[in-house]
Amino acid sequence: MTIHRDRVFLARGLTKIYPMGEIQVQALRGVDLELFAGEFVVLLGPSGSGKSTLLNILGGLDSPSSGAMQYGGRDLSVYDDAELTRYRREHVGFVFQFYNLIPSLTARENVALVTEIARNPLPPEEALTLVGLADRLDHFPAQLSGGEQQRVAIARAVAKRPEVLLCDEPTGALDVQTGVLVLAVIDRVNRELGTTTVVITHNAAIAAMADRVIHLSNGLIARIDHNAQRQAPHEIVW
Amino acid sequence: MRALDRKLWRELWQLKGQAIAIALVIISGVAIHIMFGATLDALRQTRARYYQDYRFADVFASLKRAPESLQARIAALPGVAEVETRVVAGVNLEVAGFTEPITGRLISIPDTREPRLNRLYLRQGRLTAADRSDEAVVSEAFAEAHRLEPGAKLRVVINGRRQTLTIVGTALSPEYIHQMRPGSIFPDYRRYGVLWMGRRALGAAYGMEGAFNDVVMGLANAHAAPKVIDELDRLLTPYGGLGAHDREDQSSHRFMTEEFRQITLSATLFPTIFLGVAVFLLNVVISRLIGMQREQIGTLKAFGYGNGAVALHYLKLVLLIVLVGVAVGVGVGAWLGQALAALYMDFFRFPFLNYRLTLPLVLSATLLNLGAAVAGTAFALRAAFALRPAEAMRPEPPVRYRATVVERLGLQRWLSQPNRMILRHIERRPLKSLLTVLGIALACGITMVGRFQEATINHMVDVHYKLSQREDLAVTFVEPTSWRAIGSLDSLPGVERVEVYRAVPVRLRFEQRSHRTTLKGVPPGGDLQRLLDADLRRLTLPSEGVVLTDYLGQLLGVQPGNRLIVEVLEGGRPVREAPVVGLVKEYLGVAGYMDLAGLNRLLREGPAISGAYLAVDDRDRPELYRRLGEIPRIAGTAIREQEIRNFHQTMEQTMLFFTFIATLFAVIIAFGVIYNSTRIALTERSRELASLRVLGFTRGEISYILLGELGLLALLAIPIGFGIGRAICAVFVNGAQSELYRIPLIIHPSTYAFAATVVLISALLSGWLARRKLDRLDLIAVLKTRD
């Protein structure tokens, strides 16, 4: 449960406004935040609180309307498209709520899709073994259960040995048992590979797994909790 | 193989139905382009090579009789490189077992050497021997039509004397690539033949020993032709010169040029339309196909794939489909081109055909299609790339729907909920709906292009042969004859009515324009040959002045009231002036018309006639043909029914082959477009439709929402397609105007009905295929994942 003091992200005054149909949504209203190497952070908040927007900006999928987002001392908010692409390719692993696997590719190929463009990746088989799917390498997404699909997605995210693993409601579409299995995999990646991990959820029970829990509400950080003890995933109940 | 390439192959397999439909559209466009392009190239190159290798002459002249010594003076004219003097005569022929009249042309060839110009391509047998006066070489087309082999006998009436000739060879000549009886516009190989005989034998038969009545010249430089013609006319006038002319007025060359012009038009217009439509559809279909991959593009970008890599991935998918389509299209087009060229080979009597695909032709088809595909892909990708990956992966925000025009007009109570959904969906994306309508309309339009000609051709025949040229037989005399000839025709068996005419070869001039044609004198009150005005009503000839075929009027740029210069090209070659007093509607050929007495007065001649139209009793035809063949003054007899058959045959051979191909491809394109529109709509909306199913809508109801929209768009497209089709036909009709024939823009209701049927059947079939997919919609899977 050590908190590494090496700062990975530094956000100052982040705001994000985007149009949603005919209305303007202010998703972030000035967020200040630091994230540290190797820590496990849970972003908690009701829907519309801005947690997904924050995660997208952390991952270089979106840019803030104002404010600065530093990664390793460099400001992501001024990156152009090509620089953001390289940033994502080299440093970030994503896990999405709906897995976003390519349906026409097998589990192994979905992972290979990412390892082929990474500099020092795990072999796809090893990444899939890590998530407990060594025996499902050649299955297509349609042949896998939701939990298995999400584990493929995690394998795909970690196979490039990213510095940061960003998970957007990774258990949102799963039942409890499967969700626990997926959380265990994320926890294991965080512990064994030392990957800075950010997980979005609106499920407060999951927060017990984290080093820190950041509560978002209405586009602002409401409070930050430090857990003295990280709970193991199998101990979590919801 | 890289994971991204695997994705490519697997997705291509999933898209196979659509990919095949797209490829078919490309194949159709490319095949038409290649078919016409290759045929045109082949005909042009073949003609050029044939002309060159067989020394086709540059200047031609006929005369009454001149001593051989004149040849040296002709050869000395500046610009003349080679001269060949000849004896040429019209003959009546008889082939055993064929009762109808046959006319022909006898042309002398040198006895001891090859002709310097217009050399023969000997297909069978040999040339005539120098010492034989009973041998002849016949044109291959005529020999084939009567199955005449070397050794066969032929009876001819030479200078009034019946004689038997032995065929020693069959041959082709660059002078008769287009082999037609003078005055006719379509070939009839059974009733018109060209024969070559030794110079001495033919000279003796026509009293032309040491003399000639025809001369052809090769020029050092084709630009010298006008000057040479002037000099030559001066030289030949004392010898009864009938006016020298260059290749442009040589019958075979002139008709071929007209035909080439028409083929060029078809070869430009149709491929442009087909390729254009194919390319447009390709662009639309591909941009929508890629538009649907928005989320996957977002995901790939989230993993750090750059825009270039993503673009290349989709380009590969598109290029694969396009290149397969182009390759197959080139193959099909080359194959069809060969078939089309073979048809033309029957029409144009070439000894060989230079048929090959040229690189520019294939490249142009390839690049056009690739360009369209790449543009469509780029357009779609640009939209996807403009989004941040986070946005691309989010489901599209609900778009602004609003009450439709129909609803705002207060008609909503007539609309059920599904109908409102259909209308709102169409209105929500007007551009997309418009493109779908436009695509279907274009497809509808091109299905009309091939078919409209059939009805039009029937109309042309009806007007020309039923309203205008109503005779059963047309008889032409060897030279202008006195009115007394009527008496002898009247008394022939089965002749019910005789109407004479005078036909004079002339060059009509107005301002700087001129045209070589025939001026016809027609007696007043004639019933067998009628002149028609623009509304196809019978027109009465005024006693003075010239009436012109409307198209000839256009060519010369004259209006009624203008005065024409009439240069007569026979006899004393007088030059006269006559006012244009009217224009007549004629679809076939061009000519000038005058009152017979008026023409005789203009020529300051007695009551001379050149031929007669006969109405005859069918029962007496065989006897009549026999008796006509015995009259030496009669140079030729044309049977109207046969002319109609020739016309149909020629049209059917070339145009209708093309019509069939064009229609076939148009139908394929129409289906390709509609099927793709349906499939894309299905993919785009399957989630929405599955949601409706979950809410309790039946399969029929959701099918109605999807297919109702397509049906509505298809119905909207049909009338627009009619307009487009009519416009394309109009362009074709305008461009196809020629001296040979003018196709009127008449679109038969059946053509509209056909186009509409093709669209509707394509829509029904596509709808049925989509319905099968809708019935198998996996509700859980669709709702569990995001679209």
Tab-separated table of N, CA and C in Angstrom, chain B residues 458-551:
chain	number	residue	atom	x	y	z
B	458	ASN	N	-38.296	1.938	-84.883
B	458	ASN	CA	-39.571	1.597	-85.509
B	458	ASN	C	-40.287	2.839	-86.023
B	459	HIS	N	-40.214	3.894	-85.237
B	459	HIS	CA	-40.850	5.144	-85.648
B	459	HIS	C	-40.200	5.673	-86.928
B	460	MET	N	-38.856	5.602	-86.974
B	460	MET	CA	-38.146	6.087	-88.160
B	460	MET	C	-38.576	5.308	-89.401
B	461	VAL	N	-38.680	3.995	-89.256
B	461	VAL	CA	-39.084	3.159	-90.385
B	461	VAL	C	-40.496	3.520	-90.819
B	462	ASP	N	-41.370	3.670	-89.847
B	462	ASP	CA	-42.762	3.999	-90.170
B	462	ASP	C	-42.831	5.290	-90.960
B	463	VAL	N	-42.114	6.299	-90.473
B	463	VAL	CA	-42.194	7.593	-91.144
B	463	VAL	C	-41.571	7.506	-92.528
B	464	HIS	N	-40.366	6.909	-92.582
B	464	HIS	CA	-39.656	6.945	-93.858
B	464	HIS	C	-40.317	6.049	-94.905
B	465	TYR	N	-40.621	4.840	-94.510
B	465	TYR	CA	-41.075	3.883	-95.514
B	465	TYR	C	-42.589	3.764	-95.624
B	466	LYS	N	-43.314	4.235	-94.625
B	466	LYS	CA	-44.770	4.110	-94.737
B	466	LYS	C	-45.419	5.433	-95.094
B	467	LEU	N	-44.866	6.541	-94.586
B	467	LEU	CA	-45.464	7.833	-94.884
B	467	LEU	C	-44.807	8.494	-96.084
B	468	SER	N	-43.501	8.257	-96.251
B	468	SER	CA	-42.760	9.034	-97.242
B	468	SER	C	-42.439	8.214	-98.498
B	469	GLN	N	-41.608	7.194	-98.360
B	469	GLN	CA	-41.239	6.374	-99.520
B	469	GLN	C	-42.200	5.191	-99.608
B	470	ARG	N	-43.258	5.355	-100.381
B	470	ARG	CA	-44.304	4.337	-100.332
B	470	ARG	C	-44.279	3.407	-101.531
B	471	GLU	N	-43.251	3.526	-102.375
B	471	GLU	CA	-43.233	2.683	-103.569
B	471	GLU	C	-42.907	1.233	-103.204
B	472	ASP	N	-43.209	0.317	-104.157
B	472	ASP	CA	-42.797	-1.070	-103.970
B	472	ASP	C	-41.413	-1.288	-104.551
B	473	LEU	N	-41.176	-0.618	-105.678
B	473	LEU	CA	-39.914	-0.775	-106.377
B	473	LEU	C	-39.413	0.597	-106.799
B	474	ALA	N	-38.093	0.757	-106.780
B	474	ALA	CA	-37.516	1.972	-107.339
B	474	ALA	C	-36.574	1.542	-108.463
B	475	VAL	N	-36.739	2.156	-109.601
B	475	VAL	CA	-35.949	1.788	-110.771
B	475	VAL	C	-35.094	2.984	-111.148
B	476	THR	N	-33.787	2.757	-111.356
B	476	THR	CA	-32.944	3.867	-111.815
B	476	THR	C	-32.422	3.555	-113.210
B	477	PHE	N	-32.353	4.612	-114.025
B	477	PHE	CA	-31.868	4.447	-115.391
B	477	PHE	C	-30.374	4.702	-115.442
B	478	VAL	N	-29.746	4.136	-116.470
B	478	VAL	CA	-28.312	4.301	-116.630
B	478	VAL	C	-27.972	5.781	-116.778
B	479	GLU	N	-28.774	6.489	-117.597
B	479	GLU	CA	-28.561	7.932	-117.722
B	479	GLU	C	-29.916	8.592	-117.923
B	480	PRO	N	-29.981	9.924	-117.737
B	480	PRO	CA	-31.267	10.601	-117.878
B	480	PRO	C	-31.959	10.211	-119.186
B	481	THR	N	-33.230	9.939	-119.088
B	481	THR	CA	-33.994	9.388	-120.200
B	481	THR	C	-35.232	10.254	-120.408
B	482	SER	N	-35.822	10.148	-121.567
B	482	SER	CA	-36.996	10.988	-121.818
B	482	SER	C	-38.230	10.388	-121.151
B	483	TRP	N	-39.252	11.210	-121.030
B	483	TRP	CA	-40.516	10.820	-120.413
B	483	TRP	C	-41.100	9.552	-121.025
B	484	ARG	N	-40.719	9.297	-122.303
B	484	ARG	CA	-41.344	8.162	-122.978
B	484	ARG	C	-41.128	6.850	-122.243
B	485	ALA	N	-40.091	6.814	-121.433
B	485	ALA	CA	-39.809	5.584	-120.695
B	485	ALA	C	-41.000	5.146	-119.852
B	486	ILE	N	-41.802	6.111	-119.398
B	486	ILE	CA	-42.962	5.745	-118.569
B	486	ILE	C	-43.828	4.734	-119.278
B	487	GLY	N	-44.021	5.015	-120.568
B	487	GLY	CA	-44.861	4.117	-121.339
B	487	GLY	C	-44.399	2.693	-121.236
B	488	SER	N	-43.084	2.474	-121.410
B	488	SER	CA	-42.593	1.107	-121.395
B	488	SER	C	-42.708	0.481	-120.009
B	489	LEU	N	-42.574	1.292	-118.918
B	489	LEU	CA	-42.706	0.751	-117.563
B	489	LEU	C	-44.152	0.396	-117.264
B	490	ASP	N	-45.063	1.291	-117.735
B	490	ASP	CA	-46.496	1.108	-117.503
B	490	ASP	C	-46.987	-0.240	-118.021
B	491	SER	N	-46.374	-0.648	-119.139
B	491	SER	CA	-46.889	-1.849	-119.789
B	491	SER	C	-46.292	-3.130	-119.223
B	492	LEU	N	-45.359	-2.996	-118.250
B	492	LEU	CA	-44.765	-4.209	-117.689
B	492	LEU	C	-45.782	-4.939	-116.816
B	493	PRO	N	-45.639	-6.266	-116.666
B	493	PRO	CA	-46.630	-7.030	-115.905
B	493	PRO	C	-46.659	-6.611	-114.440
B	494	GLY	N	-47.851	-6.433	-113.914
B	494	GLY	CA	-48.029	-6.172	-112.488
B	494	GLY	C	-47.824	-4.732	-112.075
B	495	VAL	N	-47.393	-3.863	-112.974
B	495	VAL	CA	-47.151	-2.470	-112.601
B	495	VAL	C	-48.477	-1.731	-112.512
B	496	GLU	N	-48.767	-1.205	-111.335
B	496	GLU	CA	-50.051	-0.537	-111.115
B	496	GLU	C	-49.933	0.964	-111.214
B	497	ARG	N	-48.791	1.463	-110.906
B	497	ARG	CA	-48.634	2.904	-110.915
B	497	ARG	C	-47.168	3.235	-111.135
B	498	VAL	N	-46.905	4.259	-111.892
B	498	VAL	CA	-45.525	4.672	-112.150
B	498	VAL	C	-45.410	6.149	-111.811
B	499	GLU	N	-44.413	6.484	-111.022
B	499	GLU	CA	-44.142	7.902	-110.756
B	499	GLU	C	-42.677	8.147	-111.041
B	500	VAL	N	-42.409	9.052	-111.935
B	500	VAL	CA	-41.020	9.261	-112.339
B	500	VAL	C	-40.333	10.265	-111.438
B	501	TYR	N	-39.019	10.297	-111.498
B	501	TYR	CA	-38.270	11.341	-110.802
B	501	TYR	C	-36.996	11.627	-111.569
B	502	ARG	N	-36.433	12.755	-111.295
B	502	ARG	CA	-35.154	13.147	-111.878
B	502	ARG	C	-34.210	13.324	-110.718
B	503	ALA	N	-33.035	12.700	-110.770
B	503	ALA	CA	-32.060	12.873	-109.696
B	503	ALA	C	-30.772	13.390	-110.308
B	504	VAL	N	-30.297	14.505	-109.806
B	504	VAL	CA	-29.099	15.134	-110.367
B	504	VAL	C	-28.048	15.256	-109.261
B	505	PRO	N	-26.837	14.741	-109.502
B	505	PRO	CA	-25.789	14.976	-108.509
B	505	PRO	C	-25.390	16.444	-108.512
B	506	VAL	N	-25.393	17.047	-107.344
B	506	VAL	CA	-25.088	18.484	-107.280
B	506	VAL	C	-24.206	18.773	-106.067
B	507	ARG	N	-23.595	19.925	-106.136
B	507	ARG	CA	-22.986	20.470	-104.924
B	507	ARG	C	-23.776	21.732	-104.603
B	508	LEU	N	-24.376	21.738	-103.419
B	508	LEU	CA	-25.149	22.915	-103.019
B	508	LEU	C	-24.241	23.802	-102.182
B	509	ARG	N	-24.291	25.091	-102.489
B	509	ARG	CA	-23.444	26.026	-101.752
B	509	ARG	C	-24.292	27.120	-101.132
B	510	PHE	N	-23.978	27.469	-99.918
B	510	PHE	CA	-24.568	28.655	-99.319
B	510	PHE	C	-23.477	29.311	-98.494
B	511	GLU	N	-23.194	30.560	-98.848
B	511	GLU	CA	-22.081	31.272	-98.229
B	511	GLU	C	-20.829	30.394	-98.300
B	512	GLN	N	-20.154	30.153	-97.165
B	512	GLN	CA	-18.911	29.383	-97.291
B	512	GLN	C	-19.144	27.890	-97.160
B	513	ARG	N	-20.413	27.466	-96.916
B	513	ARG	CA	-20.666	26.032	-96.717
B	513	ARG	C	-21.149	25.380	-98.010
B	514	SER	N	-20.774	24.118	-98.171
B	514	SER	CA	-21.252	23.405	-99.344
B	514	SER	C	-21.463	21.944	-98.994
B	515	HIS	N	-22.310	21.282	-99.788
B	515	HIS	CA	-22.563	19.868	-99.533
B	515	HIS	C	-22.870	19.159	-100.833
B	516	ARG	N	-22.208	18.012	-101.028
B	516	ARG	CA	-22.437	17.228	-102.232
B	516	ARG	C	-23.624	16.312	-101.974
B	517	THR	N	-24.645	16.395	-102.808
B	517	THR	CA	-25.835	15.595	-102.558
B	517	THR	C	-26.604	15.409	-103.867
B	518	THR	N	-27.845	14.995	-103.750
B	518	THR	CA	-28.671	14.783	-104.925
B	518	THR	C	-29.823	15.772	-104.910
B	519	LEU	N	-30.106	16.323	-106.061
B	519	LEU	CA	-31.283	17.184	-106.188
B	519	LEU	C	-32.316	16.370	-106.950
B	520	LYS	N	-33.473	16.217	-106.341
B	520	LYS	CA	-34.471	15.326	-106.913
B	520	LYS	C	-35.646	16.117	-107.449
B	521	GLY	N	-36.016	15.822	-108.698
B	521	GLY	CA	-37.214	16.442	-109.269
B	521	GLY	C	-38.376	15.472	-109.129
B	522	VAL	N	-39.469	15.962	-108.544
B	522	VAL	CA	-40.623	15.103	-108.274
B	522	VAL	C	-41.844	15.695	-108.959
B	523	PRO	N	-42.630	14.868	-109.675
B	523	PRO	CA	-43.816	15.422	-110.324
B	523	PRO	C	-44.871	15.804	-109.289
B	524	PRO	N	-45.670	16.830	-109.556
B	524	PRO	CA	-46.687	17.245	-108.577
B	524	PRO	C	-47.741	16.162	-108.402
B	525	GLY	N	-48.316	16.093	-107.236
B	525	GLY	CA	-49.419	15.169	-106.977
B	525	GLY	C	-48.994	13.726	-106.875
B	526	GLY	N	-47.689	13.472	-106.721
B	526	GLY	CA	-47.215	12.096	-106.593
B	526	GLY	C	-47.746	11.463	-105.314
B	527	ASP	N	-47.954	10.161	-105.384
B	527	ASP	CA	-48.507	9.494	-104.221
B	527	ASP	C	-47.474	8.546	-103.590
B	528	LEU	N	-46.528	8.059	-104.421
B	528	LEU	CA	-45.585	7.064	-103.935
B	528	LEU	C	-44.444	7.707	-103.149
B	529	GLN	N	-44.021	8.861	-103.574
B	529	GLN	CA	-43.014	9.562	-102.789
B	529	GLN	C	-43.624	10.855	-102.265
B	530	ARG	N	-43.755	10.917	-100.945
B	530	ARG	CA	-44.372	12.099	-100.360
B	530	ARG	C	-43.343	12.840	-99.536
B	531	LEU	N	-43.439	14.146	-99.585
B	531	LEU	CA	-42.573	14.959	-98.728
B	531	LEU	C	-43.400	15.364	-97.517
B	532	LEU	N	-42.754	15.380	-96.346
B	532	LEU	CA	-43.484	15.637	-95.109
B	532	LEU	C	-42.924	16.882	-94.437
B	533	ASP	N	-43.814	17.647	-93.818
B	533	ASP	CA	-43.326	18.811	-93.074
B	533	ASP	C	-42.979	18.376	-91.644
B	534	ALA	N	-42.612	19.350	-90.836
B	534	ALA	CA	-42.129	19.038	-89.493
B	534	ALA	C	-43.172	18.255	-88.692
B	535	ASP	N	-44.450	18.451	-88.988
B	535	ASP	CA	-45.497	17.724	-88.253
B	535	ASP	C	-45.920	16.459	-88.990
B	536	LEU	N	-45.078	16.030	-89.940
B	536	LEU	CA	-45.326	14.818	-90.722
B	536	LEU	C	-46.592	14.926	-91.573
B	537	ARG	N	-46.977	16.166	-91.898
B	537	ARG	CA	-48.108	16.330	-92.830
B	537	ARG	C	-47.547	16.450	-94.234
B	538	ARG	N	-48.368	16.047	-95.198
B	538	ARG	CA	-47.920	16.041	-96.572
B	538	ARG	C	-47.655	17.465	-97.056
B	539	LEU	N	-46.564	17.612	-97.772
B	539	LEU	CA	-46.155	18.950	-98.194
B	539	LEU	C	-46.210	19.014	-99.719
B	540	THR	N	-46.778	20.071	-100.248
B	540	THR	CA	-46.853	20.210	-101.704
B	540	THR	C	-45.690	21.067	-102.177
B	541	LEU	N	-44.994	20.591	-103.211
B	541	LEU	CA	-43.840	21.323	-103.727
B	541	LEU	C	-44.288	22.523	-104.549
B	542	PRO	N	-43.732	23.676	-104.281
B	542	PRO	CA	-44.017	24.820	-105.169
B	542	PRO	C	-43.363	24.576	-106.528
B	543	SER	N	-43.816	25.264	-107.547
B	543	SER	CA	-43.309	24.979	-108.899
B	543	SER	C	-41.874	25.464	-109.079
B	544	GLU	N	-41.447	26.398	-108.273
B	544	GLU	CA	-40.051	26.850	-108.359
B	544	GLU	C	-39.394	26.728	-106.989
B	545	GLY	N	-38.094	26.666	-106.994
B	545	GLY	CA	-37.374	26.674	-105.721
B	545	GLY	C	-37.105	25.280	-105.182
B	546	VAL	N	-36.171	25.236	-104.209
B	546	VAL	CA	-35.693	23.961	-103.668
B	546	VAL	C	-36.228	23.763	-102.253
B	547	VAL	N	-36.606	22.540	-101.982
B	547	VAL	CA	-36.960	22.144	-100.615
B	547	VAL	C	-35.848	21.204	-100.135
B	548	LEU	N	-35.351	21.435	-98.927
B	548	LEU	CA	-34.234	20.624	-98.437
B	548	LEU	C	-34.654	19.754	-97.254
B	549	THR	N	-33.990	18.612	-97.125
B	549	THR	CA	-34.111	17.846	-95.881
B	549	THR	C	-33.732	18.786	-94.744
B	550	ASP	N	-34.509	18.756	-93.664
B	550	ASP	CA	-34.238	19.704	-92.565
B	550	ASP	C	-32.782	19.656	-92.110
B	551	TYR	N	-32.219	18.447	-92.053
B	551	TYR	CA	-30.850	18.323	-91.577
B	551	TYR	C	-29.856	18.945	-92.556
